[in-house]
Coordinates of N, CA, C and O in Angstrom, one line a residue:
M82 N -10.7 -10.4 14.0 CA -12.0 -10.5 13.3 C -12.3 -9.1 12.6 O -12.1 -8.1 13.2
K83 N -12.7 -9.2 11.4 CA -13.0 -8.0 10.6 C -14.5 -7.5 11.0 O -15.3 -8.3 11.3
I84 N -14.7 -6.2 10.9 CA -16.0 -5.6 11.2 C -17.1 -6.2 10.3 O -18.2 -6.5 10.7
S85 N -16.7 -6.5 9.0 CA -17.7 -7.1 8.0 C -18.1 -8.5 8.4 O -19.2 -8.9 7.9
E86 N -17.4 -9.1 9.3 CA -17.8 -10.5 9.8 C -18.8 -10.5 10.9 O -19.3 -11.5 11.2
F87 N -19.0 -9.3 11.5 CA -20.0 -9.2 12.6 C -21.4 -9.2 12.0 O -21.6 -8.7 10.9
S88 N -22.3 -9.8 12.7 CA -23.7 -9.8 12.3 C -24.5 -8.9 13.3 O -24.5 -9.1 14.5
P89 N -25.2 -7.8 12.7 CA -25.9 -6.9 13.6 C -26.9 -7.6 14.5 O -27.2 -7.1 15.6
S90 N -27.5 -8.7 14.0 CA -28.6 -9.4 14.7 C -28.1 -10.4 15.7 O -28.8 -10.9 16.5
H91 N -26.7 -10.6 15.8 CA -26.2 -11.6 16.7 C -25.0 -11.0 17.5 O -24.1 -11.6 17.9
L92 N -25.2 -9.7 17.9 CA -24.1 -9.1 18.7 C -24.4 -9.3 20.2 O -25.5 -9.0 20.7
N93 N -23.3 -9.7 20.9 CA -23.4 -9.7 22.3 C -22.6 -8.5 22.9 O -22.0 -7.8 22.2
E94 N -22.6 -8.4 24.2 CA -22.0 -7.2 24.8 C -20.5 -7.2 24.6 O -19.9 -6.1 24.3
D95 N -19.8 -8.3 24.5 CA -18.4 -8.4 24.2 C -18.1 -7.9 22.8 O -17.2 -7.2 22.5
D96 N -19.0 -8.4 21.9 CA -18.8 -8.0 20.5 C -18.9 -6.4 20.3 O -18.1 -5.8 19.7
I97 N -19.9 -5.9 21.0 CA -20.2 -4.4 20.9 C -19.0 -3.7 21.5 O -18.6 -2.7 21.0
S98 N -18.5 -4.2 22.7 CA -17.4 -3.5 23.3 C -16.2 -3.5 22.4 O -15.5 -2.5 22.3
K99 N -15.9 -4.6 21.7 CA -14.8 -4.7 20.8 C -15.0 -3.7 19.6 O -14.1 -3.0 19.2
L100 N -16.2 -3.8 19.1 CA -16.5 -3.0 17.9 C -16.4 -1.5 18.1 O -15.8 -0.8 17.3
L101 N -16.9 -1.0 19.2 CA -16.9 0.4 19.5 C -15.7 0.9 20.3 O -15.3 2.1 20.1
Y102 N -15.1 0.1 21.1 CA -14.1 0.7 22.1 C -12.7 0.1 22.0 O -11.8 0.7 22.5
Y103 N -12.5 -1.1 21.4 CA -11.2 -1.7 21.4 C -10.2 -0.8 20.7 O -10.4 -0.4 19.5
G104 N -9.1 -0.5 21.4 CA -8.0 0.3 20.8 C -8.3 1.8 20.7 O -7.5 2.6 20.2
I105 N -9.4 2.2 21.2 CA -9.8 3.7 21.2 C -9.2 4.3 22.5 O -9.6 4.1 23.6
E106 N -8.1 5.0 22.3 CA -7.4 5.7 23.4 C -6.6 6.9 22.9 O -6.2 6.9 21.7
D107 N -6.4 7.8 23.8 CA -5.6 9.0 23.5 C -4.1 8.6 23.5 O -3.6 8.1 24.5
N108 N -3.4 8.8 22.4 CA -2.0 8.5 22.3 C -1.1 9.7 22.9 O 0.1 9.6 22.8
L109 N -1.8 10.7 23.3 CA -1.2 11.9 24.0 C -0.2 12.7 23.1 O 0.6 13.5 23.5
Q110 N -0.4 12.5 21.8 CA 0.4 13.2 20.8 C -0.2 14.6 20.6 O -1.4 14.8 20.7
N111 N 0.7 15.6 20.3 CA 0.2 16.9 19.9 C -0.4 16.8 18.5 O 0.0 15.9 17.7
G112 N -1.2 17.8 18.1 CA -1.8 17.7 16.8 C -1.7 19.1 16.1 O -1.3 20.1 16.7
D113 N -2.0 19.1 14.8 CA -2.0 20.3 14.0 C -3.3 21.0 14.2 O -3.3 22.2 14.0
L114 N -4.3 20.3 14.7 CA -5.6 20.9 15.0 C -6.4 20.0 15.8 O -6.1 18.8 15.9
I115 N -7.4 20.5 16.5 CA -8.4 19.7 17.2 C -9.7 19.8 16.4 O -10.2 20.8 16.1
F116 N -10.2 18.6 16.1 CA -11.4 18.5 15.3 C -12.6 18.0 16.1 O -12.6 17.0 16.7
V117 N -13.7 18.8 16.1 CA -14.8 18.6 16.9 C -16.1 18.6 16.0 O -16.5 19.6 15.6
P118 N -16.7 17.4 15.8 CA -18.0 17.4 15.1 C -19.1 17.8 16.0 O -19.1 17.5 17.2
G119 N -20.1 18.4 15.4 CA -21.3 18.9 16.2 C -22.3 17.8 16.5 O -22.2 16.7 15.9
S120 N -23.1 18.1 17.5 CA -24.3 17.3 17.8 C -25.2 18.2 18.6 O -24.8 19.3 18.9
S121 N -26.3 17.6 19.1 CA -27.2 18.5 19.8 C -26.7 18.9 21.2 O -27.0 19.9 21.8
K122 N -25.7 18.1 21.7 CA -25.1 18.3 23.0 C -23.6 18.5 23.0 O -22.9 18.4 24.0
A123 N -23.1 18.8 21.8 CA -21.6 18.9 21.6 C -21.1 20.1 22.5 O -20.0 19.9 23.0
A124 N -21.8 21.2 22.6 CA -21.3 22.3 23.4 C -21.2 21.9 24.9 O -20.3 22.4 25.6
K125 N -22.0 21.0 25.3 CA -22.0 20.6 26.7 C -20.9 19.6 27.0 O -20.3 19.7 28.0
Y126 N -20.8 18.6 26.1 CA -19.9 17.5 26.4 C -18.6 17.5 25.7 O -17.5 17.2 26.2
R127 N -18.6 17.9 24.4 CA -17.4 17.8 23.6 C -16.5 19.1 23.7 O -15.3 19.0 23.7
L128 N -17.2 20.2 23.7 CA -16.4 21.5 23.7 C -15.5 21.6 24.9 O -14.3 22.0 24.8
P129 N -15.9 21.3 26.2 CA -15.0 21.5 27.3 C -13.7 20.6 27.2 O -12.6 21.1 27.5
Q130 N -13.9 19.4 26.6 CA -12.7 18.6 26.4 C -11.8 19.2 25.4 O -10.5 19.2 25.5
A131 N -12.3 19.7 24.3 CA -11.5 20.4 23.3 C -10.8 21.6 23.8 O -9.6 21.8 23.5
I132 N -11.5 22.4 24.6 CA -10.9 23.6 25.2 C -9.7 23.2 26.1 O -8.7 23.8 26.1
R133 N -9.9 22.1 26.9 CA -8.8 21.7 27.8 C -7.6 21.3 27.0 O -6.5 21.7 27.3
L134 N -7.8 20.6 25.9 CA -6.7 20.2 25.0 C -5.9 21.4 24.4 O -4.7 21.4 24.4
Y135 N -6.7 22.4 24.0 CA -6.2 23.6 23.4 C -5.4 24.3 24.5 O -4.2 24.8 24.3
Q136 N -5.9 24.4 25.7 CA -5.2 25.2 26.8 C -4.0 24.4 27.3 O -3.1 25.1 27.8
E137 N -4.0 23.1 27.1 CA -2.8 22.3 27.5 C -1.7 22.4 26.4 O -0.6 21.9 26.6
G138 N -2.0 23.0 25.3 CA -1.0 23.2 24.2 C -0.9 22.0 23.3 O 0.1 21.9 22.5
R139 N -1.9 21.1 23.3 CA -1.9 20.0 22.4 C -2.0 20.4 21.0 O -1.5 19.7 20.1
A140 N -2.7 21.5 20.7 CA -2.9 22.0 19.3 C -3.3 23.5 19.4 O -3.8 23.9 20.4
S141 N -2.9 24.2 18.4 CA -3.2 25.7 18.4 C -4.4 26.1 17.6 O -4.7 27.3 17.6
K142 N -5.1 25.2 17.0 CA -6.3 25.5 16.2 C -7.4 24.5 16.6 O -7.2 23.4 16.8
L143 N -8.6 25.1 16.5 CA -9.8 24.3 16.7 C -10.7 24.4 15.5 O -10.9 25.5 15.0
L144 N -11.2 23.2 15.0 CA -12.1 23.2 13.9 C -13.4 22.5 14.3 O -13.4 21.4 14.7
F145 N -14.5 23.3 14.2 CA -15.8 22.8 14.6 C -16.6 22.5 13.3 O -16.6 23.3 12.4
S146 N -17.2 21.4 13.3 CA -17.9 20.9 12.0 C -19.4 20.6 12.3 O -19.7 19.9 13.3
G147 N -20.3 21.1 11.5 CA -21.7 20.8 11.6 C -22.6 21.8 11.2 O -22.5 23.0 11.6
G148 N -23.5 21.5 10.2 CA -24.4 22.5 9.7 C -25.9 22.3 10.2 O -26.7 23.1 9.7
V149 N -26.1 21.4 11.1 CA -27.5 21.2 11.6 C -27.9 22.3 12.5 O -27.1 22.7 13.4
K150 N -29.1 22.8 12.4 CA -29.7 23.7 13.3 C -30.7 22.9 14.1 O -31.7 22.5 13.6
W151 N -30.5 22.7 15.4 CA -31.4 22.0 16.3 C -32.6 22.9 16.7 O -32.5 24.1 16.7
P152 N -33.7 22.3 17.0 CA -34.9 23.0 17.3 C -34.6 24.0 18.4 O -34.0 23.7 19.4
G153 N -35.0 25.3 18.2 CA -34.8 26.3 19.2 C -33.5 27.1 19.0 O -33.2 28.1 19.6
D154 N -32.6 26.6 18.1 CA -31.3 27.2 17.9 C -31.3 28.0 16.5 O -31.8 27.4 15.5
E155 N -30.8 29.2 16.5 CA -30.7 29.9 15.3 C -29.3 29.7 14.6 O -29.2 29.9 13.4
L156 N -28.4 29.2 15.4 CA -27.1 28.9 14.8 C -26.9 27.5 14.5 O -27.5 26.6 15.1
T157 N -26.0 27.2 13.5 CA -25.6 25.8 13.2 C -24.8 25.2 14.4 O -24.3 26.0 15.2
E158 N -24.6 23.9 14.4 CA -23.8 23.3 15.4 C -22.4 23.9 15.5 O -21.9 24.3 16.6
A159 N -21.8 24.1 14.3 CA -20.4 24.7 14.3 C -20.4 26.1 14.8 O -19.5 26.5 15.6
E160 N -21.4 26.9 14.4 CA -21.5 28.3 14.8 C -21.7 28.4 16.4 O -21.1 29.3 17.0
M161 N -22.5 27.5 16.9 CA -22.8 27.5 18.3 C -21.5 27.1 19.1 O -21.2 27.8 20.1
L162 N -20.7 26.1 18.6 CA -19.5 25.7 19.2 C -18.5 26.9 19.2 O -17.8 27.1 20.2
M163 N -18.4 27.6 18.1 CA -17.5 28.7 18.0 C -17.9 29.8 18.9 O -17.0 30.4 19.6
K164 N -19.1 30.1 19.0 CA -19.6 31.2 19.9 C -19.3 30.9 21.3 O -18.8 31.7 22.1
K165 N -19.5 29.6 21.7 CA -19.2 29.2 23.1 C -17.7 29.2 23.4 O -17.3 29.5 24.5
A166 N -16.9 28.8 22.4 CA -15.5 28.8 22.6 C -14.9 30.2 22.8 O -14.0 30.4 23.6
I167 N -15.5 31.1 22.1 CA -15.1 32.5 22.3 C -15.4 32.9 23.7 O -14.7 33.7 24.3
G168 N -16.6 32.5 24.1 CA -17.0 32.7 25.5 C -16.1 32.2 26.6 O -15.9 32.7 27.7
Y169 N -15.4 31.1 26.2 CA -14.3 30.5 27.1 C -13.0 31.3 27.0 O -12.1 31.0 27.7
G170 N -13.0 32.3 26.1 CA -11.8 33.1 26.0 C -10.8 32.6 24.9 O -9.7 33.1 24.9
I171 N -11.2 31.7 24.0 CA -10.4 31.3 23.0 C -10.3 32.4 21.9 O -11.4 32.8 21.4
P172 N -9.2 32.8 21.4 CA -9.1 33.8 20.4 C -9.7 33.4 19.1 O -9.5 32.2 18.7
S173 N -10.5 34.2 18.5 CA -11.2 33.9 17.2 C -10.2 33.5 16.1 O -10.6 32.7 15.2
K174 N -9.0 34.0 16.2 CA -8.0 33.6 15.1 C -7.6 32.1 15.2 O -7.1 31.6 14.2
D175 N -7.9 31.5 16.3 CA -7.6 30.1 16.4 C -8.8 29.2 16.1 O -8.7 27.9 16.3
L176 N -9.9 29.7 15.8 CA -11.1 29.0 15.6 C -11.6 29.0 14.1 O -11.6 30.0 13.5
F177 N -12.0 27.8 13.7 CA -12.4 27.6 12.3 C -13.7 26.8 12.3 O -13.9 25.9 13.2
I178 N -14.6 27.0 11.3 CA -15.8 26.3 11.3 C -16.1 25.8 9.9 O -15.6 26.3 8.9
E179 N -16.8 24.7 9.8 CA -17.4 24.1 8.6 C -18.9 24.0 9.0 O -19.2 23.2 9.9
N180 N -19.8 24.7 8.3 CA -21.2 24.6 8.8 C -22.2 24.3 7.7 O -23.3 24.9 7.6
I181 N -21.8 23.3 6.8 CA -22.8 22.8 5.8 C -23.1 21.3 6.0 O -24.0 20.8 5.4
S182 N -22.3 20.6 6.7 CA -22.4 19.2 6.8 C -23.6 18.8 7.7 O -24.0 19.5 8.6
L183 N -24.2 17.6 7.3 CA -25.4 17.2 8.0 C -25.2 15.8 8.7 O -26.1 15.4 9.4
H184 N -24.1 15.2 8.5 CA -23.8 13.9 9.2 C -22.3 13.6 9.2 O -21.6 14.4 8.6
T185 N -21.9 12.5 9.8 CA -20.5 12.3 10.0 C -19.7 12.3 8.8 O -18.6 12.9 8.7
K186 N -20.1 11.6 7.7 CA -19.3 11.5 6.5 C -19.2 12.9 5.9 O -18.1 13.3 5.5
E187 N -20.2 13.7 6.0 CA -20.1 15.1 5.5 C -19.2 16.0 6.4 O -18.6 16.9 5.9
N188 N -19.3 15.7 7.7 CA -18.3 16.4 8.6 C -16.9 16.3 8.1 O -16.2 17.3 8.0
V189 N -16.5 15.1 7.7 CA -15.2 14.8 7.2 C -14.9 15.4 5.8 O -14.0 16.2 5.6
L190 N -15.8 15.2 4.9 CA -15.6 15.6 3.5 C -15.6 17.2 3.5 O -14.8 17.8 2.8
A191 N -16.6 17.8 4.1 CA -16.7 19.3 4.1 C -15.5 19.9 4.8 O -15.1 21.0 4.5
S192 N -15.0 19.2 5.9 CA -13.9 19.8 6.7 C -12.6 19.7 5.9 O -11.7 20.5 6.3
M193 N -12.4 18.8 5.0 CA -11.2 18.7 4.3 C -10.8 20.0 3.6 O -9.6 20.4 3.7
L194 N -11.7 20.7 3.0 CA -11.4 22.0 2.3 C -11.0 23.0 3.3 O -10.1 23.8 3.1
V195 N -11.7 23.0 4.5 CA -11.4 24.0 5.5 C -10.0 23.7 6.0 O -9.2 24.7 6.2
M196 N -9.7 22.5 6.3 CA -8.3 22.1 6.7 C -7.3 22.5 5.7 O -6.2 23.1 6.1
D197 N -7.6 22.3 4.5 CA -6.6 22.7 3.4 C -6.4 24.2 3.4 O -5.2 24.6 3.2
R198 N -7.4 24.9 3.6 CA -7.3 26.4 3.6 C -6.6 26.9 4.9 O -6.0 27.9 4.9
M199 N -6.8 26.1 6.0 CA -6.2 26.5 7.3 C -4.7 26.4 7.2 O -4.0 27.4 7.6
C200 N -4.2 25.3 6.7 CA -2.8 25.1 6.7 C -2.2 24.2 5.6 O -1.0 23.9 5.6
G201 N -3.1 23.7 4.7 CA -2.7 22.8 3.7 C -2.7 21.4 4.2 O -2.0 21.1 5.2
L202 N -3.5 20.6 3.5 CA -3.6 19.2 4.0 C -2.2 18.5 4.0 O -1.9 17.6 4.8
E203 N -1.4 18.9 3.1 CA 0.0 18.3 3.0 C 0.8 18.6 4.2 O 1.8 17.9 4.5
N204 N 0.4 19.6 5.0 CA 1.2 20.0 6.2 C 0.6 19.4 7.5 O 1.1 19.6 8.5
I205 N -0.5 18.7 7.3 CA -1.1 18.1 8.5 C -0.6 16.6 8.7 O -0.7 15.8 7.8
S206 N -0.1 16.4 9.9 CA 0.4 15.0 10.2 C -0.4 14.3 11.3 O -0.5 13.1 11.3
N207 N -1.0 15.1 12.2 CA -1.8 14.5 13.2 C -3.0 15.4 13.6 O -2.8 16.6 13.7
I208 N -4.2 14.8 13.7 CA -5.4 15.5 14.1 C -5.9 14.9 15.4 O -6.0 13.7 15.5
I209 N -6.2 15.8 16.3 CA -6.8 15.4 17.6 C -8.3 15.4 17.4 O -8.9 16.5 17.1
I210 N -9.0 14.3 17.6 CA -10.4 14.2 17.4 C -11.1 14.2 18.8 O -10.6 13.4 19.7
V211 N -12.1 15.0 18.9 CA -12.9 15.0 20.2 C -14.3 14.7 19.8 O -15.0 15.5 19.1
T212 N -14.9 13.6 20.3 CA -16.3 13.3 20.1 C -16.7 12.3 21.3 O -15.9 11.9 22.1
A213 N -18.0 12.0 21.2 CA -18.6 11.1 22.3 C -18.0 9.7 22.1 O -17.6 9.3 21.0
P214 N -17.9 9.0 23.2 CA -17.3 7.6 23.2 C -18.0 6.7 22.1 O -17.3 6.0 21.4
F215 N -19.3 6.7 22.1 CA -20.0 5.8 21.1 C -19.8 6.2 19.7 O -19.8 5.4 18.8
H216 N -19.4 7.4 19.4 CA -19.3 8.0 18.1 C -17.8 7.9 17.6 O -17.6 8.0 16.4
M217 N -16.9 7.7 18.4 CA -15.5 7.8 18.1 C -15.0 6.8 17.0 O -14.3 7.1 16.1
R218 N -15.5 5.5 17.1 CA -15.1 4.5 16.1 C -15.5 4.9 14.7 O -14.7 4.9 13.8
R219 N -16.8 5.3 14.6 CA -17.3 5.7 13.2 C -16.6 6.9 12.7 O -16.3 7.0 11.5
L220 N -16.4 7.9 13.5 CA -15.7 9.1 13.1 C -14.3 8.8 12.7 O -13.8 9.2 11.6
H221 N -13.6 8.0 13.5 CA -12.2 7.6 13.1 C -12.2 6.8 11.8 O -11.3 7.1 10.9
M222 N -13.1 5.9 11.7 CA -13.1 5.1 10.4 C -13.4 6.0 9.2 O -12.9 5.7 8.1
T223 N -14.3 7.0 9.4 CA -14.6 7.9 8.3 C -13.4 8.7 7.9 O -13.1 8.9 6.7
L224 N -12.6 9.1 8.9 CA -11.4 9.9 8.6 C -10.4 9.0 7.8 O -9.8 9.3 6.9
L225 N -10.3 7.7 8.3 CA -9.4 6.8 7.7 C -9.8 6.4 6.3 O -9.0 6.2 5.4
T226 N -11.1 6.5 6.0 CA -11.6 6.1 4.7 C -11.4 7.3 3.7 O -11.0 7.0 2.5
Y227 N -11.6 8.5 4.1 CA -11.7 9.6 3.2 C -10.5 10.6 3.2 O -10.3 11.3 2.3
M228 N -9.8 10.7 4.3 CA -8.7 11.7 4.5 C -7.4 11.1 3.9 O -7.3 9.9 3.7
P229 N -6.4 11.9 3.6 CA -5.1 11.5 3.1 C -4.5 10.4 4.1 O -4.7 10.6 5.3
K230 N -3.9 9.4 3.5 CA -3.4 8.3 4.3 C -2.2 8.6 5.2 O -2.0 7.9 6.2
W231 N -1.6 9.7 5.0 CA -0.4 10.0 5.8 C -0.8 10.7 7.2 O 0.0 10.8 8.1
I232 N -2.1 11.1 7.3 CA -2.5 11.7 8.5 C -2.8 10.7 9.6 O -3.5 9.7 9.4
H233 N -2.3 11.0 10.8 CA -2.6 10.2 12.0 C -3.6 10.9 12.9 O -3.8 12.1 12.7
Y234 N -4.1 10.1 13.9 CA -5.2 10.7 14.7 C -4.9 10.4 16.2 O -4.5 9.2 16.6
S235 N -5.2 11.3 17.1 CA -5.3 11.1 18.5 C -6.7 11.1 18.9 O -7.5 12.1 18.6
L236 N -7.2 10.1 19.5 CA -8.6 9.9 19.8 C -8.9 10.2 21.3 O -8.6 9.5 22.2
V237 N -9.6 11.3 21.4 CA -10.0 11.8 22.8 C -11.5 11.8 23.0 O -12.2 12.6 22.4
C238 N -12.0 10.9 23.8 CA -13.4 10.8 24.0 C -13.9 11.8 25.1 O -13.2 11.9 26.1
S239 N -14.9 12.5 24.8 CA -15.5 13.3 25.8 C -16.4 12.4 26.7 O -16.9 11.4 26.3
D240 N -16.7 12.8 27.9 CA -17.5 12.1 28.8 C -19.0 12.6 28.7 O -19.3 13.7 29.1
D241 N -19.8 11.8 28.0 CA -21.2 12.2 27.9 C -22.1 11.6 29.0 O -23.3 11.7 29.0
G242 N -21.5 10.9 29.9 CA -22.2 10.3 31.1 C -23.0 9.1 30.8 O -23.7 8.6 31.6
A243 N -23.0 8.6 29.5 CA -23.8 7.5 29.2 C -23.2 6.4 28.3 O -23.5 5.2 28.4
T244 N -22.3 6.8 27.3 CA -21.8 5.9 26.3 C -20.4 5.5 26.5 O -19.8 4.9 25.5
G245 N -19.7 5.8 27.6 CA -18.4 5.4 27.8 C -18.3 3.8 27.9 O -19.3 3.1 28.1
K246 N -17.1 3.3 27.6 CA -16.9 1.8 27.6 C -17.3 1.2 28.9 O -17.6 0.0 28.9
E247 N -17.2 1.9 30.0 CA -17.5 1.3 31.3 C -18.9 1.7 31.7 O -19.4 1.2 32.8
Q248 N -19.6 2.5 30.9 CA -20.9 3.0 31.4 C -22.1 2.4 30.6 O -23.2 2.2 31.1
W249 N -21.9 2.2 29.3 CA -23.0 2.0 28.4 C -24.0 0.8 28.8 O -25.2 0.9 28.6
M250 N -23.4 -0.2 29.4 CA -24.2 -1.4 29.7 C -25.2 -1.1 30.9 O -26.2 -1.8 31.0
Q251 N -24.8 -0.2 31.7 CA -25.7 0.2 32.9 C -26.6 1.3 32.6 O -27.5 1.6 33.4
D252 N -26.5 2.0 31.5 CA -27.3 3.1 31.2 C -28.3 2.8 30.1 O -27.9 2.4 29.0
H253 N -29.6 3.0 30.3 CA -30.6 2.7 29.3 C -30.4 3.5 28.0 O -30.4 2.9 26.9
Y254 N -30.2 4.8 28.2 CA -29.9 5.6 27.0 C -28.6 5.2 26.3 O -28.6 5.1 25.1
G255 N -27.6 5.0 27.1 CA -26.3 4.6 26.6 C -26.4 3.3 25.8 O -25.8 3.2 24.7
R256 N -27.1 2.3 26.3 CA -27.3 1.0 25.7 C -28.0 1.2 24.3 O -27.5 0.6 23.3
K257 N -29.0 2.0 24.3 CA -29.7 2.2 23.0 C -28.8 2.9 22.0 O -28.8 2.4 20.8
R258 N -28.1 3.9 22.4 CA -27.2 4.6 21.4 C -26.1 3.7 20.9 O -25.8 3.7 19.7
V259 N -25.5 2.9 21.8 CA -24.4 2.0 21.4 C -24.9 0.9 20.5 O -24.2 0.6 19.5
L260 N -26.0 0.3 20.8 CA -26.6 -0.8 20.0 C -26.9 -0.3 18.6 O -26.5 -0.9 17.6
N261 N -27.5 0.9 18.5 CA -27.7 1.5 17.2 C -26.5 1.8 16.4 O -26.4 1.6 15.2
E262 N -25.5 2.3 17.1 CA -24.2 2.7 16.5 C -23.5 1.5 16.0 O -22.9 1.5 14.9
A263 N -23.5 0.4 16.7 CA -22.8 -0.8 16.3 C -23.4 -1.3 15.0 O -22.7 -1.7 14.1
G264 N -24.7 -1.4 14.9 CA -25.4 -1.8 13.7 C -25.1 -0.9 12.5 O -24.9 -1.4 11.4
K265 N -25.0 0.4 12.8 CA -24.7 1.4 11.7 C -23.3 1.2 11.2 O -23.2 1.2 9.9
I266 N -22.4 0.9 12.0 CA -21.0 0.8 11.6 C -20.9 -0.5 10.7 O -20.3 -0.5 9.6
I267 N -21.5 -1.6 11.1 CA -21.4 -2.8 10.4 C -22.1 -2.6 9.0 O -21.6 -3.0 8.0
D268 N -23.2 -2.0 9.0 CA -24.0 -1.7 7.7 C -23.1 -0.9 6.8 O -23.0 -1.2 5.6
Y269 N -22.5 0.2 7.3 CA -21.7 1.1 6.5 C -20.5 0.4 5.9 O -20.1 0.6 4.7
V270 N -19.9 -0.5 6.7 CA -18.7 -1.3 6.2 C -19.2 -2.2 5.0 O -18.6 -2.3 4.0
K271 N -20.3 -2.9 5.3 CA -20.8 -3.9 4.2 C -21.2 -3.2 3.0 O -21.2 -3.7 1.9
K272 N -21.6 -1.9 3.1 CA -22.0 -1.1 1.9 C -20.8 -0.5 1.2 O -21.0 0.1 0.1
G273 N -19.7 -0.5 1.8 CA -18.5 0.1 1.3 C -18.4 1.6 1.6 O -17.5 2.3 1.0
I274 N -19.2 2.1 2.5 CA -19.1 3.5 2.8 C -17.9 3.7 3.7 O -17.3 4.8 3.7
L275 N -17.6 2.7 4.6 CA -16.4 2.8 5.4 C -15.5 1.6 5.2 O -16.0 0.5 4.8
I276 N -14.2 1.8 5.3 CA -13.3 0.8 5.2 C -13.5 -0.3 6.2 O -14.0 0.0 7.3
D277 N -13.1 -1.5 5.9 CA -13.2 -2.7 6.8 C -12.0 -2.7 7.7 O -10.9 -2.5 7.2
L278 N -12.1 -2.9 9.0 CA -11.0 -2.9 9.9 C -11.0 -4.3 10.7 O -12.0 -4.9 10.9
E279 N -9.8 -4.7 11.0 CA -9.6 -5.8 11.9 C -9.8 -5.3 13.4 O -9.1 -4.4 13.8
I280 N -10.7 -5.9 14.1 CA -10.9 -5.5 15.5 C -10.4 -6.6 16.4 O -10.7 -7.7 16.3

């Protein structure tokens, strides 16, 4: 079934699980870089996972994306992630940021230039993506829509304690985030913002 065939107003739990989680798993491949989009809690949930992958040798570069400044923060999402990564002991030479994007599509579009300057898009064959479970499908689809077609992706979900495929149905916050996300993906596909996929 294609994503465009789903109806946001008639989604059951099985539909949502297929839509957001089917086929989302880490293929354990090494990457040319680890890509981490920002969020209000990215430093808490996404960054440790990205650091672990870097320390395991899965990739030698980290790219943080996000230009939003959350209330109380003087730094953008990407700047905050970079600052905390340095605090983990990651060398600054291995850290790159994109700090003008305001949402997922812009995370991808604005990061393309940074990636090209990092190592040349033509030299990138695999990107390791780290984001929250509920967000992974949309981010992956955005990359598939706008990035060069030869690039492959390793999908590594961080544990946010609420939106994992085994958690979201039992968590009030997780359920709310997941329902909203499912509707958003269907809407974006029908508007042509994201490619349609067979799920």
